[in-house]
mmCIF file of C-alpha atoms in Angstrom:
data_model
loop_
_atom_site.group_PDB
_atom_site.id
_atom_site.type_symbol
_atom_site.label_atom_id
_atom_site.label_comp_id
_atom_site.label_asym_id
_atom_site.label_seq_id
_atom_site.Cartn_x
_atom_site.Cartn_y
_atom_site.Cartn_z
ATOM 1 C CA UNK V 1 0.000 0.000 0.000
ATOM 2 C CA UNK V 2 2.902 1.975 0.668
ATOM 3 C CA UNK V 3 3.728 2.378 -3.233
ATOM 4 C CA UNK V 4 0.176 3.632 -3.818
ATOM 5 C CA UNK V 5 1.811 7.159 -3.847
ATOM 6 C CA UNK V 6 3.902 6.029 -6.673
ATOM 7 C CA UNK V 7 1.590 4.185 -9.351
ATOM 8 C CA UNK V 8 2.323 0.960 -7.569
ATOM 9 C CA UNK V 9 -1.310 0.052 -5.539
ATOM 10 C CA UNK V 10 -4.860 1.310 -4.886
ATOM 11 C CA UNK V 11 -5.723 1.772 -0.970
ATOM 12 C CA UNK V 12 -8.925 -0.159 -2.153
ATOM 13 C CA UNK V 13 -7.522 -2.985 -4.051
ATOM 14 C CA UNK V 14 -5.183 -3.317 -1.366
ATOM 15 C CA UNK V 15 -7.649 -3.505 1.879
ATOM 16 C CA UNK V 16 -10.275 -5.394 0.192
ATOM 17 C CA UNK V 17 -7.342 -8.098 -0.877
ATOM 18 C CA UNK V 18 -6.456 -8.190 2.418
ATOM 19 C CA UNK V 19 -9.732 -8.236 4.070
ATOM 20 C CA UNK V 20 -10.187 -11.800 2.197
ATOM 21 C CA UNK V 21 -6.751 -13.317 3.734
ATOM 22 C CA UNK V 22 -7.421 -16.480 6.219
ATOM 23 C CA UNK V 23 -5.102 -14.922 8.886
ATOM 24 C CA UNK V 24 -1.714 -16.573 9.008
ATOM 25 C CA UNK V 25 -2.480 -18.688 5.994
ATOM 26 C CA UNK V 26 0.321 -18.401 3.643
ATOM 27 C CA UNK V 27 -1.625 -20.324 0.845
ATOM 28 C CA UNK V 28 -4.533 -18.102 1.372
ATOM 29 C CA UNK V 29 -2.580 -14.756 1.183
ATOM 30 C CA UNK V 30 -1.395 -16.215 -2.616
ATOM 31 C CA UNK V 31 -4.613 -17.320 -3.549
ATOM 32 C CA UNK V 32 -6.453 -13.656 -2.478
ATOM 33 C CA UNK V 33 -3.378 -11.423 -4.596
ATOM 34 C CA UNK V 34 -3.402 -13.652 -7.517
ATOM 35 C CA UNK V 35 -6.855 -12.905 -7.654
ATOM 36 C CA UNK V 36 -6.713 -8.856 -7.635
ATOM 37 C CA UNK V 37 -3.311 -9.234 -9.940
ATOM 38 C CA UNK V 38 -5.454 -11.230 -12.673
ATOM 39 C CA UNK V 39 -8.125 -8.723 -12.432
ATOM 40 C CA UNK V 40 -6.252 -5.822 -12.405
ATOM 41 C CA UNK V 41 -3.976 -7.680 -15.379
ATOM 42 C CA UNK V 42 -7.070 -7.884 -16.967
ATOM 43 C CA UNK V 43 -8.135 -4.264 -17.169
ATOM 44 C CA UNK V 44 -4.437 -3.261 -18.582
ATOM 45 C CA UNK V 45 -4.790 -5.845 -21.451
ATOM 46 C CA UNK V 46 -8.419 -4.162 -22.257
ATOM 47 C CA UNK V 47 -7.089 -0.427 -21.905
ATOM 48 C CA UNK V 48 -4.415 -1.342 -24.522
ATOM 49 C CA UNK V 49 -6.925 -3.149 -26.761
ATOM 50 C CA UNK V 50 -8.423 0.382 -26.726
ATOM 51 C CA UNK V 51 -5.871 2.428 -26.758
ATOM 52 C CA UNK V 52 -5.720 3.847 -23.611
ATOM 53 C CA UNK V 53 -2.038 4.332 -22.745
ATOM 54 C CA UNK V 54 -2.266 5.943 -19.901
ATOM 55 C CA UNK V 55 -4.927 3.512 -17.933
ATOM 56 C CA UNK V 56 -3.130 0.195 -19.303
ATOM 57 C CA UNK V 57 -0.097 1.664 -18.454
ATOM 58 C CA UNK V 58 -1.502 2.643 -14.820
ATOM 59 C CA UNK V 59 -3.003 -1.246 -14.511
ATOM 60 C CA UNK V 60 0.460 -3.340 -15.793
ATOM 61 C CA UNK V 61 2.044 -1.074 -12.769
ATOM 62 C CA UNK V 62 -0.598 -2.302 -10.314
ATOM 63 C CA UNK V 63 -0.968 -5.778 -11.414
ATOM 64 C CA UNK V 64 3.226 -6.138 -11.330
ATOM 65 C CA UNK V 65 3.136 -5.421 -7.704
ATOM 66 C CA UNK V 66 0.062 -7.754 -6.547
ATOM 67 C CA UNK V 67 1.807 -10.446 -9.133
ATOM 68 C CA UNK V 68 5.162 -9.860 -6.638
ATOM 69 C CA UNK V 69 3.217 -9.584 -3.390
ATOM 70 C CA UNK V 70 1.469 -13.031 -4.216
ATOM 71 C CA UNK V 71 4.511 -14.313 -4.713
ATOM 72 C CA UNK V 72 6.083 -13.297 -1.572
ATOM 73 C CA UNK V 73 5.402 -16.310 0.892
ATOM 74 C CA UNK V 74 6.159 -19.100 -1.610
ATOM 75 C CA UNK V 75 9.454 -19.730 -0.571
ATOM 76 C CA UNK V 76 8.941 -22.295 2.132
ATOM 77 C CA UNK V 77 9.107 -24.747 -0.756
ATOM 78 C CA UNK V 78 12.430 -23.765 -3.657
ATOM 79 C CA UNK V 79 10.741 -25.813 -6.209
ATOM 80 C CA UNK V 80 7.012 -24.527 -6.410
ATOM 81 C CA UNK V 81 6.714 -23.848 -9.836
ATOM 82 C CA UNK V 82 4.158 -20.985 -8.933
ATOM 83 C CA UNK V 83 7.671 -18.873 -7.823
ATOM 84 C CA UNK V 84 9.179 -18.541 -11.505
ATOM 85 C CA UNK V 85 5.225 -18.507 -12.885
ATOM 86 C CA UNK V 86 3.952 -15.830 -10.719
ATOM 87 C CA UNK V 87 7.192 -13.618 -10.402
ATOM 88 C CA UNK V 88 7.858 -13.944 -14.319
ATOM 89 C CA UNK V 89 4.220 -12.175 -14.127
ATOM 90 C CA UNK V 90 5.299 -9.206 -12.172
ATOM 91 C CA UNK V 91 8.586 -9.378 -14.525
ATOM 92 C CA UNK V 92 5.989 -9.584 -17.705
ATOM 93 C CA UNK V 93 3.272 -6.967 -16.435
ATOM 94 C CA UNK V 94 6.239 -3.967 -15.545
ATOM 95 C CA UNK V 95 7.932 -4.112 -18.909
ATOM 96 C CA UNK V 96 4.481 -3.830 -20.356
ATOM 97 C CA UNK V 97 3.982 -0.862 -18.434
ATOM 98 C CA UNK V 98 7.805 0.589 -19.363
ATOM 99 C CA UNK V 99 7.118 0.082 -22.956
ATOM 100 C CA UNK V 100 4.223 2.584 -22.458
ATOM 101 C CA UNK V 101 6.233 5.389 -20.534
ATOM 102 C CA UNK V 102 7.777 8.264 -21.851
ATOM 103 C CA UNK V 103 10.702 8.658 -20.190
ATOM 104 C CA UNK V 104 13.696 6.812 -21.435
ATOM 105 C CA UNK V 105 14.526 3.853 -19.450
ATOM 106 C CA UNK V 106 16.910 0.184 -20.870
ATOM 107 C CA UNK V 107 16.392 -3.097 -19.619
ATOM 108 C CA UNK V 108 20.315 -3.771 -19.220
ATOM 109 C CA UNK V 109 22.794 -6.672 -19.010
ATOM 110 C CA UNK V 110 25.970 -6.213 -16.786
ATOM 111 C CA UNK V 111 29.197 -8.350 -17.180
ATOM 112 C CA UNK V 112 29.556 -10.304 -13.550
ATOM 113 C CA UNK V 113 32.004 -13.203 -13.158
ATOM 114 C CA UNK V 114 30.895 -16.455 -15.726
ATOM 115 C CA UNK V 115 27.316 -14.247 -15.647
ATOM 116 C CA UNK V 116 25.339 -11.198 -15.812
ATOM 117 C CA UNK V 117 23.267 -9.087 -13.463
ATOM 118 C CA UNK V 118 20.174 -7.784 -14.975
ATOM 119 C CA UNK V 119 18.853 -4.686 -14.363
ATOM 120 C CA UNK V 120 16.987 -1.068 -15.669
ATOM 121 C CA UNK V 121 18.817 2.183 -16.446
ATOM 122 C CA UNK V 122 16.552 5.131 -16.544
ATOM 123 C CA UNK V 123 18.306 8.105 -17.515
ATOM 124 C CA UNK V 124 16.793 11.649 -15.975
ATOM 125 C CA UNK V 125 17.486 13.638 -19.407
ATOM 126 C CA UNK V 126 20.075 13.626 -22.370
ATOM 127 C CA UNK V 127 22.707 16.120 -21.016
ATOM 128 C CA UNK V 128 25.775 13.875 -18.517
ATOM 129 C CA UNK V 129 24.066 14.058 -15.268
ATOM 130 C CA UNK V 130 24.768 12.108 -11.770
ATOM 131 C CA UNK V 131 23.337 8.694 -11.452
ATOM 132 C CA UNK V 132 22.239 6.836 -8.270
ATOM 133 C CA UNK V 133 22.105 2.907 -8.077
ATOM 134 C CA UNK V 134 19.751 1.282 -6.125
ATOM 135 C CA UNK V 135 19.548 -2.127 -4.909
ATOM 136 C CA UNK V 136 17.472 -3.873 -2.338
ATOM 137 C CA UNK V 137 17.495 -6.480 0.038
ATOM 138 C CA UNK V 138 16.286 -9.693 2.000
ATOM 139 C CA UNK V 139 13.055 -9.544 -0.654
ATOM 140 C CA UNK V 140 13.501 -6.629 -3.122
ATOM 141 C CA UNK V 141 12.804 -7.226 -6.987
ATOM 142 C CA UNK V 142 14.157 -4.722 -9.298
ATOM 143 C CA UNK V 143 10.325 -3.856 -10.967
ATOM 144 C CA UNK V 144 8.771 -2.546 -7.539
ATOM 145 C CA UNK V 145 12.122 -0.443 -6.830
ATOM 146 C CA UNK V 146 10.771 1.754 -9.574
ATOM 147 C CA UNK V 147 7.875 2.729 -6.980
ATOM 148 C CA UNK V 148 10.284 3.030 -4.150
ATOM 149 C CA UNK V 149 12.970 5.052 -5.345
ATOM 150 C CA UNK V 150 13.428 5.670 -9.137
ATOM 151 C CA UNK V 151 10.335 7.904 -9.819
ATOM 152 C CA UNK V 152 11.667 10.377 -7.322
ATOM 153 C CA UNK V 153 15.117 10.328 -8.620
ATOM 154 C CA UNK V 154 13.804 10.866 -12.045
ATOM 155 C CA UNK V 155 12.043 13.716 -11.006
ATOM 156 C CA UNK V 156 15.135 15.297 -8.991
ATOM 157 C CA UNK V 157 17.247 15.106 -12.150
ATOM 158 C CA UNK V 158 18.856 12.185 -11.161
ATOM 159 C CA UNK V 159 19.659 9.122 -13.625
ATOM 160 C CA UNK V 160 19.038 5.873 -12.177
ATOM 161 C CA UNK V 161 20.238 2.587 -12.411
ATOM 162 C CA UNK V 162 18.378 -0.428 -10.595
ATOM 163 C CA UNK V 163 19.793 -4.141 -10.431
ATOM 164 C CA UNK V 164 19.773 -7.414 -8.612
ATOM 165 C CA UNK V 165 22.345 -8.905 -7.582
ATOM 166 C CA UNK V 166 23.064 -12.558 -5.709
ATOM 167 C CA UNK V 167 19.996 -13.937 -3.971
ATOM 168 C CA UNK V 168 17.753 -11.195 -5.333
ATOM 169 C CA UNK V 169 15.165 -10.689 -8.189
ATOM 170 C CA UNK V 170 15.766 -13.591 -11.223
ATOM 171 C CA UNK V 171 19.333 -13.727 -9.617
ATOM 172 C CA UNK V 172 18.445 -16.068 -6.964
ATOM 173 C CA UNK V 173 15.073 -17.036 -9.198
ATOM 174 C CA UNK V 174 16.538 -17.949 -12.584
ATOM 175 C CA UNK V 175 20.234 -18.221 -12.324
ATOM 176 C CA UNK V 176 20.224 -19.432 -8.419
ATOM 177 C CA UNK V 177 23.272 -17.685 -7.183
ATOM 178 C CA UNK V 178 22.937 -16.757 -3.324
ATOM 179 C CA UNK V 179 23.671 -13.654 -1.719
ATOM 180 C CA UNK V 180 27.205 -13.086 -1.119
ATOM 181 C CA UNK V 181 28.559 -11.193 2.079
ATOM 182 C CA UNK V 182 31.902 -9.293 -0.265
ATOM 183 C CA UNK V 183 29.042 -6.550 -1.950
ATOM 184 C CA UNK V 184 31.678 -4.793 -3.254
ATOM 185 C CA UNK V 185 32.223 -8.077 -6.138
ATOM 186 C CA UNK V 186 28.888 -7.212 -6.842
ATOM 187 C CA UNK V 187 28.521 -3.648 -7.050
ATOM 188 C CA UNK V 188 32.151 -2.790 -8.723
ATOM 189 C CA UNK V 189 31.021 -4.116 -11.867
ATOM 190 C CA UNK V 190 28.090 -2.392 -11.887
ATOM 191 C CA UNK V 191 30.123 0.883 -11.620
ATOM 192 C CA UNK V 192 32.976 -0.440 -14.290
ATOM 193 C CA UNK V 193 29.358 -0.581 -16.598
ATOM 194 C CA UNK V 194 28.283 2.846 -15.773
ATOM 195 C CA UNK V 195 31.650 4.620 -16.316
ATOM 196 C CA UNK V 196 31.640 3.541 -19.756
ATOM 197 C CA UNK V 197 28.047 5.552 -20.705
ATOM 198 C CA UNK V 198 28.198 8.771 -22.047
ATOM 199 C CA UNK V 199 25.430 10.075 -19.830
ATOM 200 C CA UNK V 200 27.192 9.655 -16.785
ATOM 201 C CA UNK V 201 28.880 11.927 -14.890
ATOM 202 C CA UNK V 202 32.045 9.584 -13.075
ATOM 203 C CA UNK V 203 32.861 11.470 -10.255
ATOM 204 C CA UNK V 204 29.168 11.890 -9.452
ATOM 205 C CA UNK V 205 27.912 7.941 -8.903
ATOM 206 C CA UNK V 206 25.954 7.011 -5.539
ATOM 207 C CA UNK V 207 24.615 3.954 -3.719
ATOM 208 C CA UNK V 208 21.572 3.269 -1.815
ATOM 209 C CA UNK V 209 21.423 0.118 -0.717
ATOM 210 C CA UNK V 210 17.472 -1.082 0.872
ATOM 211 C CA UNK V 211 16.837 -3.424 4.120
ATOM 212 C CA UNK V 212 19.484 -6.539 3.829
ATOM 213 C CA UNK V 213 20.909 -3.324 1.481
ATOM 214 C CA UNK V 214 21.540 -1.135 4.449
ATOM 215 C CA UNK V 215 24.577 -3.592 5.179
ATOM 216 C CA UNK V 216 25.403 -4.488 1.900
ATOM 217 C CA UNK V 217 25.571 -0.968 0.365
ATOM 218 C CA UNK V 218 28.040 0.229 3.193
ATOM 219 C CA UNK V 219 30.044 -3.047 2.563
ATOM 220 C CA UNK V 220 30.464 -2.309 -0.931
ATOM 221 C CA UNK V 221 31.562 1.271 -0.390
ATOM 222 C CA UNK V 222 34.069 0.150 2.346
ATOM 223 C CA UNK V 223 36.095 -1.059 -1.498
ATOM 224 C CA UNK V 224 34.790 0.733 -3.506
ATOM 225 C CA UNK V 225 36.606 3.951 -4.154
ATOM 226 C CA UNK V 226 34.776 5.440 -7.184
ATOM 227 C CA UNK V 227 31.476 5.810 -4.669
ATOM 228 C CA UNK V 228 30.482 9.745 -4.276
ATOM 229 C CA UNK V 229 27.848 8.750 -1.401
ATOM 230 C CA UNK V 230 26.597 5.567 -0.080
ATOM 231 C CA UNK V 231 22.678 5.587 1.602
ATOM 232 C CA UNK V 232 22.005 3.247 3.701
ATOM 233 C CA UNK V 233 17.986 2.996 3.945
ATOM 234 C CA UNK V 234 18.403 1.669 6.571
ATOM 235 C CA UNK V 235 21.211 1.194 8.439
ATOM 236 C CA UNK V 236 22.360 -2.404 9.367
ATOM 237 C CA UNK V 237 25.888 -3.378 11.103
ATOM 238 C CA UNK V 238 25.188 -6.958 10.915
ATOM 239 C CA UNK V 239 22.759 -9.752 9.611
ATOM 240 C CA UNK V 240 23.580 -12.958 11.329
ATOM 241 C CA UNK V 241 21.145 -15.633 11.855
ATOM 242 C CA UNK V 242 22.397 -17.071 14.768
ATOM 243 C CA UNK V 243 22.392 -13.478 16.683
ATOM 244 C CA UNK V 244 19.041 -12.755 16.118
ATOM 245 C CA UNK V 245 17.932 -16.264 16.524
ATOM 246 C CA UNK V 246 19.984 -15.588 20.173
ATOM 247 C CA UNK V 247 18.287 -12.481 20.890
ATOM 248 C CA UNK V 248 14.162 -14.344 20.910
ATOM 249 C CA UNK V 249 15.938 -16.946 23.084
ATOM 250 C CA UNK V 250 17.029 -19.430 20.566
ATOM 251 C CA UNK V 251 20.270 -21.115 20.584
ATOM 252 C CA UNK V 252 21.761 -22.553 17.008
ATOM 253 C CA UNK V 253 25.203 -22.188 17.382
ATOM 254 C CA UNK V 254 25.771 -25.514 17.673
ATOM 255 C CA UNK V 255 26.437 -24.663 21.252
ATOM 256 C CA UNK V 256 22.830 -25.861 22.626
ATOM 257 C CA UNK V 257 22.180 -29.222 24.645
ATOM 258 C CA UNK V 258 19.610 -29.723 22.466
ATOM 259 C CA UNK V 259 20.304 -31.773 19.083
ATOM 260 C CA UNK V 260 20.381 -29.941 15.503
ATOM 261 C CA UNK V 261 17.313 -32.247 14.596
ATOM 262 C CA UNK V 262 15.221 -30.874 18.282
ATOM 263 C CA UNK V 263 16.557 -27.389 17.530
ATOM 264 C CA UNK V 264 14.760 -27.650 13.933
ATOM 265 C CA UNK V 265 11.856 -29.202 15.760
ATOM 266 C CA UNK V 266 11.621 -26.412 18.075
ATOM 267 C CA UNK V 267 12.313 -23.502 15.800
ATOM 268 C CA UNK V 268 9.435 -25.262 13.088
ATOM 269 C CA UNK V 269 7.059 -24.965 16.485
ATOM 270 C CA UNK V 270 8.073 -21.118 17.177
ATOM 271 C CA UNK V 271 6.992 -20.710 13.006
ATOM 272 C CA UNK V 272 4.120 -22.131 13.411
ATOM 273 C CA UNK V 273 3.019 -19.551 16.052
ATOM 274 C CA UNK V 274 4.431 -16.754 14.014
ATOM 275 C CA UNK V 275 4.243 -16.089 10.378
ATOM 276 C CA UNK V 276 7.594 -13.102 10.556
ATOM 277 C CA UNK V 277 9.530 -15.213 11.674
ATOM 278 C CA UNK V 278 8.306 -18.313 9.285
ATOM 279 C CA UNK V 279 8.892 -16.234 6.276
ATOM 280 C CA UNK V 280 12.054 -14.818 7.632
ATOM 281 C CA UNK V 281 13.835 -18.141 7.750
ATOM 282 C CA UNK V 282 11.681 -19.533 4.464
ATOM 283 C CA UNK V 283 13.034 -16.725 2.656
ATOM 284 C CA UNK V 284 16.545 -16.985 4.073
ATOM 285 C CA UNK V 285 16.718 -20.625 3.127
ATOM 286 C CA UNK V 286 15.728 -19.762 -0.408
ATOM 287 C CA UNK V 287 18.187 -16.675 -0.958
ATOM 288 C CA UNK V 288 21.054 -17.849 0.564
ATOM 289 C CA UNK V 289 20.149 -22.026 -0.672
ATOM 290 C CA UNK V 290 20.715 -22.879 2.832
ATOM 291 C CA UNK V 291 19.014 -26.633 3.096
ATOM 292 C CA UNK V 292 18.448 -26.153 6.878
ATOM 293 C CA UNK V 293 19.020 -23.162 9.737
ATOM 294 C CA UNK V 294 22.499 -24.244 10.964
ATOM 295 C CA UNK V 295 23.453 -23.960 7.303
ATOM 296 C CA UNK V 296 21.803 -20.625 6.794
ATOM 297 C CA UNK V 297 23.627 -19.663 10.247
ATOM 298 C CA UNK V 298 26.783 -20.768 9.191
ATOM 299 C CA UNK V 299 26.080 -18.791 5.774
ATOM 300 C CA UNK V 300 25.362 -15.355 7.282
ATOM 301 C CA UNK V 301 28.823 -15.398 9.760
ATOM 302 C CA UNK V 302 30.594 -13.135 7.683
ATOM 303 C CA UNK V 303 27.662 -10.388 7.108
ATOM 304 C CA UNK V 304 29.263 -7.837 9.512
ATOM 305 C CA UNK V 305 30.684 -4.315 9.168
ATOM 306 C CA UNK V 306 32.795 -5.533 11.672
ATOM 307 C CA UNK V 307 36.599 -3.648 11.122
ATOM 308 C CA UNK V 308 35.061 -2.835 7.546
ATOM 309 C CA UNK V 309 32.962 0.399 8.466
ATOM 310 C CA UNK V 310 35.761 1.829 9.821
ATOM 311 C CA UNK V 311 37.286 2.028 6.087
ATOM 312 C CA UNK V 312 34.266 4.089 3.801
ATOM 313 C CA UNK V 313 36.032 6.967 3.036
ATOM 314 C CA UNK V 314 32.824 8.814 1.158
ATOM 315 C CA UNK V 315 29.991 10.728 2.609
ATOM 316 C CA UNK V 316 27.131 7.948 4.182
ATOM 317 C CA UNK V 317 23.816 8.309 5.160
ATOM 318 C CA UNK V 318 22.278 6.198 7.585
ATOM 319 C CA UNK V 319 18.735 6.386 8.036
ATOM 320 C CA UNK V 320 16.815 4.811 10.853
ATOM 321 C CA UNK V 321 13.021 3.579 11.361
ATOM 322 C CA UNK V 322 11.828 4.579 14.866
ATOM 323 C CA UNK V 323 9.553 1.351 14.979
ATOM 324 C CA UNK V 324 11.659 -0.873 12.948
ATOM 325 C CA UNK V 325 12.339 -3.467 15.820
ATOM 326 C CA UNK V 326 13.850 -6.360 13.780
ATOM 327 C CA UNK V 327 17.258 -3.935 13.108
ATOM 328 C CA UNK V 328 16.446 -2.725 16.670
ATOM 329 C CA UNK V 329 20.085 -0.927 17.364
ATOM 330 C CA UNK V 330 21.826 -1.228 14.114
ATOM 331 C CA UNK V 331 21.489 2.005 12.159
ATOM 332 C CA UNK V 332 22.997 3.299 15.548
ATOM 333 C CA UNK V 333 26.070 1.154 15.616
ATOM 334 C CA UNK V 334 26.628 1.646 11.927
ATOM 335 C CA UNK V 335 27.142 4.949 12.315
ATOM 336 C CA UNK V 336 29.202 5.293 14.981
ATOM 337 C CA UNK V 337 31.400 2.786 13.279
ATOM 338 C CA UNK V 338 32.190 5.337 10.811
ATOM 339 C CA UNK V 339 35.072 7.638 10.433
ATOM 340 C CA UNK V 340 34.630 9.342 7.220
ATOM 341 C CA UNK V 341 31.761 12.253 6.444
ATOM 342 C CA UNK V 342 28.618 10.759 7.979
ATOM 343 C CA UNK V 343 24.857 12.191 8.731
ATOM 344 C CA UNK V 344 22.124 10.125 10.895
ATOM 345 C CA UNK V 345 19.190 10.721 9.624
ATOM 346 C CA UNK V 346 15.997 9.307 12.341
ATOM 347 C CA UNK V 347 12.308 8.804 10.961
ATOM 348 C CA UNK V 348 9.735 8.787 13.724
ATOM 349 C CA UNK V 349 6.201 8.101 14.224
ATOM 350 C CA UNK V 350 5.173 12.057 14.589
ATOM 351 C CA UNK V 351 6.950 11.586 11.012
ATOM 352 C CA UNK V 352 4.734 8.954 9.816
ATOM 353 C CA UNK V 353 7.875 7.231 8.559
ATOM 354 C CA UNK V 354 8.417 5.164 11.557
ATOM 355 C CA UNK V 355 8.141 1.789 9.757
ATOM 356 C CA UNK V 356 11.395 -0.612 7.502
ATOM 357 C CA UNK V 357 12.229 1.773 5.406
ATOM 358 C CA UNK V 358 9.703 4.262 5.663
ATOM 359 C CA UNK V 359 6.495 2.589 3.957
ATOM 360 C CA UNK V 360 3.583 4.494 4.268
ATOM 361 C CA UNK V 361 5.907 7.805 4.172
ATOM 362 C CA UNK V 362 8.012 7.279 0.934
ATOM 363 C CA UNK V 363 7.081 10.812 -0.400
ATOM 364 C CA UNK V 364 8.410 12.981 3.157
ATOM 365 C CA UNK V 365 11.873 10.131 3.104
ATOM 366 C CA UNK V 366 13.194 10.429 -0.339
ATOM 367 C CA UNK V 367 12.639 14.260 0.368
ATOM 368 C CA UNK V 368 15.254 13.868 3.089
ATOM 369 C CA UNK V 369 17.203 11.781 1.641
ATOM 370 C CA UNK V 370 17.469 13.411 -1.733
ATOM 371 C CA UNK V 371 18.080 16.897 -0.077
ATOM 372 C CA UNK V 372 21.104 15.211 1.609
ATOM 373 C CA UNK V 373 22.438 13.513 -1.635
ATOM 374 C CA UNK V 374 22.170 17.097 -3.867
ATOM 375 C CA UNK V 375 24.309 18.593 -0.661
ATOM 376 C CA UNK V 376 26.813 16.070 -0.963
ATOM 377 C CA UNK V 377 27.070 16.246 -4.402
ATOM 378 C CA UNK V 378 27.148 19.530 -5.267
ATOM 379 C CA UNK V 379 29.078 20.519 -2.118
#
């Protein structure tokens, strides 16, 4: 609902999808989107039998987003064929609605080890301009970061380049690479690409980095030299499993008196009860292919900032979420971490932008966050 602002949802469609959603029932919460993504698919295919660019346009937007929302509890089980289906929808529906916008925007290919990382350049105007890439998280998909971020970039002159990278988007969905804790692998070719475009201004290139991106973002810019600004929306020091697991009172370190098949037993119980923290570790196993928790624990070990924040040499921001509890701490202990230019930037309740990354409030936080990146860059 949050992207409503943006093209990217109806209040309406949104609260009467929801209002048909067996609570807790993952199967349900697929079943109810599907529905409202089909009907709202439908409308866009009639609009452009007519004609009407502007509605169908409005409607592939829409329908992309409920086809990715549908999608997003799936992941309990790798091989449900309704993953590749249902996201390739979302994938399907966006482009639709790209080939019907005015602005200039490339679906683009860049060079990555043996591979490629796909992604979307938008480009703000014709003249060399700065250029801000944006990548998300745990979850992010590079269609709905058009809602999130790219519209208001467009519309403050910047150009913008959006990508996945491991254990995002069709990274993780077609090519099934996991995420990767060394960002900077990742995001250093994505800046060799940009440097070679004439519309790009070199000296001018930022990073924002979303959720899971608020660590990876400042990890890539710890090696990164060529970085004008990092954003880290929001902050995170650290995403390891095993912590977090530690901090609701669950041991699986390896550590416990309790056997790795009873610590599975017990954590399946505690997901039973509580649908975050289901998805949380579904999702995990299927972005990082982690075939049980110890393994995903053991995988996320090296996602610290750890004796690397200490090394970003370019201006970051770190933004926090008043009422984000899961990174309870963390945009805190990023920052003081730092040793380079830095600005804190807190979002609170009297805000309205209280919540992960500022849903509900997108319009008042890329305000902020914008203001801060012109001052940096034209400073």
């Amino acid at each position: 609902m949050g992207y409503t602002a943006f093209g990217g949802a109806d209040v309406g469609e949104c609260l009467s999808t929801a209002y048909r959603i067996e609570e807790g029932n993952f199967e349900s919460w697929y079943e109810e989107w599907l529905k409202t993504a089909i009907r709202v698919h439908q409308e866009a295919e009639e609009s452009n039998k007519q004609g009407c660019k502007t509605s169908a346009r409005e409607f592939y937007l829409r329908a992309s987003n409920y086809y990715r929302t549908a999608e997003f509890f799936l992941h309990g089980n790798p091989g449900d064929k309704r993953i590749l289906e249902t996201w390739r929808l979302s994938q399907s529906t966006f482009r639709q609605a790209l080939s019907l916008l005015d602005q200039h925007w490339e679906i683009v290919s860049i060079p990555y080890e043996d591979t490629e990382l796909p992604g979307y350049l938008y480009l703000a105007g014709n003249h060399p301009g700065p250029v801000l890439i944006v990548h998300g998280g745990y979850d992010s998909t590079a269609e709905e970061l058009y809602f999130q971020v790219v519209i208001s970039a467009l519309e403050r002159g910047y150009h913008c380049l959006v990508f996945e990278g491991p254990g995002q988007g069709s990274v993780i969905r077609e090519q099934r690479i996991p995420f990767r804790h060394d960002w900077e692998a990742v995001v250093t070719p994505v800046v060799d690409y940009l440097t070679k475009r004439p519309e790009i201004l070199s000296d001018k290139i930022a990073l924002m980095g979303i959720s899971l991106g608020g660590y990876l973002a400042p990890r890539a810019a710890a090696y990164e030299s060529r970085l004008a600004a990092c954003i880290a929306n929001d902050g995170l020091f650290s995403f390891q499993v095993g912590a977090m697991a530690g901090a609701i009172g669950v041991n699986v370190s390896g550590n416990s008196d309790l056997s790795s098949s009873e610590t599975e037993n017990f954590i399946a119980s505690i997901m039973a009860k509580d649908t975050g923290i289901r998805w949380g570790i579904e999702n995990g196993k299927f972005t990082f292919l982690a075939t049980s928790l110890e393994e995903l624990v053991h995988k996320t070990e090296p996602f610290t900032l750890e004796g690397v924040a200490e090394q970003i040499k370019c201006p970051v921001l770190v933004c926090e979420a008043e009422h984000d509890h899961a990174f309870a701490g963390q945009p805190e202990q990023l920052y003081k971490s730092l040793r380079g230019p830095k600005t804190y930037l807190k979002f609170t309740a009297e805000d309205s932008a209280e919540e992960h990354c500022h849903f509900g409030a997108l319009k008042l936080a890329n305000h902020r966050i914008f203001t801060w990146l012109d001052h940096v860059l034209n400073k």
